[in-house]
Amino acid sequence: MNTFTQILRAVLFAMLTVIGMIMAVIFMASTALAIAILYIVARISGRPFGIRSYWQNRRRPNPAQAFQERQQNTARPPKPQNVSDIEMRELN
């Protein structure tokens, strides 16, 4: 009986391993397809496409760098904006 359970465990482990490898292949194929679509869209729109630049644009900025940029933006005088005057009436 002990041999039978060991064989059953080995078979189940092998099946789990094969299923995991199939899932990994599907994940890699879908990732490659997504990158190919991004590349085609970038080519059609006339922009260069590089994986490294794409991920750098998607990455969050460094908190210290973001703070410095905010400080620089607040040091500049605000741009004049179009102001519109509105009239408000109270309805009873």
One Martini backbone bead per residue (centre of mass of N, CA, C, O) as a GRO file, in nm:
protein
   92
    1MET     BB    1   0.056   0.064  -0.019
    2ASN     BB    2   0.300   0.258  -0.008
    3THR     BB    3   0.375   0.240  -0.308
    4PHE     BB    4   0.110   0.349  -0.423
    5THR     BB    5   0.127   0.635  -0.292
    6GLN     BB    6   0.397   0.714  -0.421
    7ILE     BB    7   0.303   0.694  -0.713
    8LEU     BB    8   0.068   0.892  -0.689
    9ARG     BB    9   0.241   1.135  -0.604
   10ALA     BB   10   0.425   1.138  -0.854
   11VAL     BB   11   0.201   1.182  -1.062
   12LEU     BB   12   0.085   1.443  -0.941
   13PHE     BB   13   0.350   1.603  -0.956
   14ALA     BB   14   0.386   1.580  -1.263
   15MET     BB   15   0.122   1.718  -1.339
   16LEU     BB   16   0.179   1.986  -1.194
   17THR     BB   17   0.434   2.051  -1.353
   18VAL     BB   18   0.308   2.058  -1.635
   19ILE     BB   19   0.097   2.274  -1.576
   20GLY     BB   20   0.301   2.494  -1.495
   21MET     BB   21   0.448   2.504  -1.769
   22ILE     BB   22   0.205   2.582  -1.938
   23MET     BB   23   0.146   2.847  -1.789
   24ALA     BB   24   0.421   2.978  -1.852
   25VAL     BB   25   0.392   2.977  -2.160
   26ILE     BB   26   0.137   3.147  -2.173
   27PHE     BB   27   0.254   3.395  -2.033
   28MET     BB   28   0.486   3.448  -2.234
   29ALA     BB   29   0.306   3.477  -2.486
   30SER     BB   30   0.132   3.714  -2.385
   31THR     BB   31   0.367   3.908  -2.343
   32ALA     BB   32   0.471   3.906  -2.635
   33LEU     BB   33   0.205   4.011  -2.756
   34ALA     BB   34   0.193   4.280  -2.604
   35ILE     BB   35   0.464   4.391  -2.711
   36ALA     BB   36   0.387   4.377  -3.009
   37ILE     BB   37   0.151   4.575  -2.993
   38LEU     BB   38   0.314   4.817  -2.884
   39TYR     BB   39   0.506   4.830  -3.127
   40ILE     BB   40   0.296   4.878  -3.349
   41VAL     BB   41   0.170   5.135  -3.230
   42ALA     BB   42   0.434   5.299  -3.231
   43ARG     BB   43   0.484   5.282  -3.537
   44ILE     BB   44   0.220   5.412  -3.633
   45SER     BB   45   0.269   5.684  -3.455
   46GLY     BB   46   0.601   5.741  -3.480
   47ARG     BB   47   0.733   5.599  -3.238
   48PRO     BB   48   0.958   5.489  -3.041
   49PHE     BB   49   1.044   5.151  -2.916
   50GLY     BB   50   1.121   5.069  -2.573
   51ILE     BB   51   1.132   4.891  -2.294
   52ARG     BB   52   1.293   5.071  -2.102
   53SER     BB   53   1.133   5.335  -2.152
   54TYR     BB   54   0.857   5.225  -2.073
   55TRP     BB   55   0.929   5.152  -1.772
   56GLN     BB   56   1.027   5.437  -1.691
   57ASN     BB   57   0.747   5.572  -1.738
   58ARG     BB   58   0.587   5.372  -1.531
   59ARG     BB   59   0.748   5.456  -1.308
   60ARG     BB   60   0.793   5.577  -1.017
   61PRO     BB   61   0.893   5.835  -0.862
   62ASN     BB   62   1.105   5.974  -0.670
   63PRO     BB   63   1.027   6.130  -0.382
   64ALA     BB   64   1.253   6.345  -0.386
   65GLN     BB   65   1.208   6.434  -0.679
   66ALA     BB   66   0.911   6.516  -0.651
   67PHE     BB   67   0.961   6.734  -0.438
   68GLN     BB   68   1.148   6.913  -0.609
   69GLU     BB   69   0.944   6.965  -0.836
   70ARG     BB   70   0.733   7.102  -0.656
   71GLN     BB   71   0.917   7.333  -0.561
   72GLN     BB   72   0.968   7.446  -0.847
   73ASN     BB   73   0.667   7.498  -0.920
   74THR     BB   74   0.610   7.700  -0.673
   75ALA     BB   75   0.829   7.921  -0.749
   76ARG     BB   76   0.656   7.983  -0.969
   77PRO     BB   77   0.451   8.160  -1.128
   78PRO     BB   78   0.146   8.161  -1.216
   79LYS     BB   79  -0.052   8.111  -1.465
   80PRO     BB   80  -0.259   8.264  -1.653
   81GLN     BB   81  -0.609   8.258  -1.645
   82ASN     BB   82  -0.912   8.212  -1.751
   83VAL     BB   83  -1.174   8.432  -1.662
   84SER     BB   84  -1.507   8.388  -1.559
   85ASP     BB   85  -1.812   8.543  -1.537
   86ILE     BB   86  -2.082   8.488  -1.314
   87GLU     BB   87  -2.431   8.443  -1.274
   88MET     BB   88  -2.638   8.432  -0.980
   89ARG     BB   89  -2.945   8.270  -0.893
   90GLU     BB   90  -3.222   8.250  -0.689
   91LEU     BB   91  -3.451   7.987  -0.647
   92ASN     BB   92  -3.803   7.946  -0.528
   0.00000   0.00000   0.00000
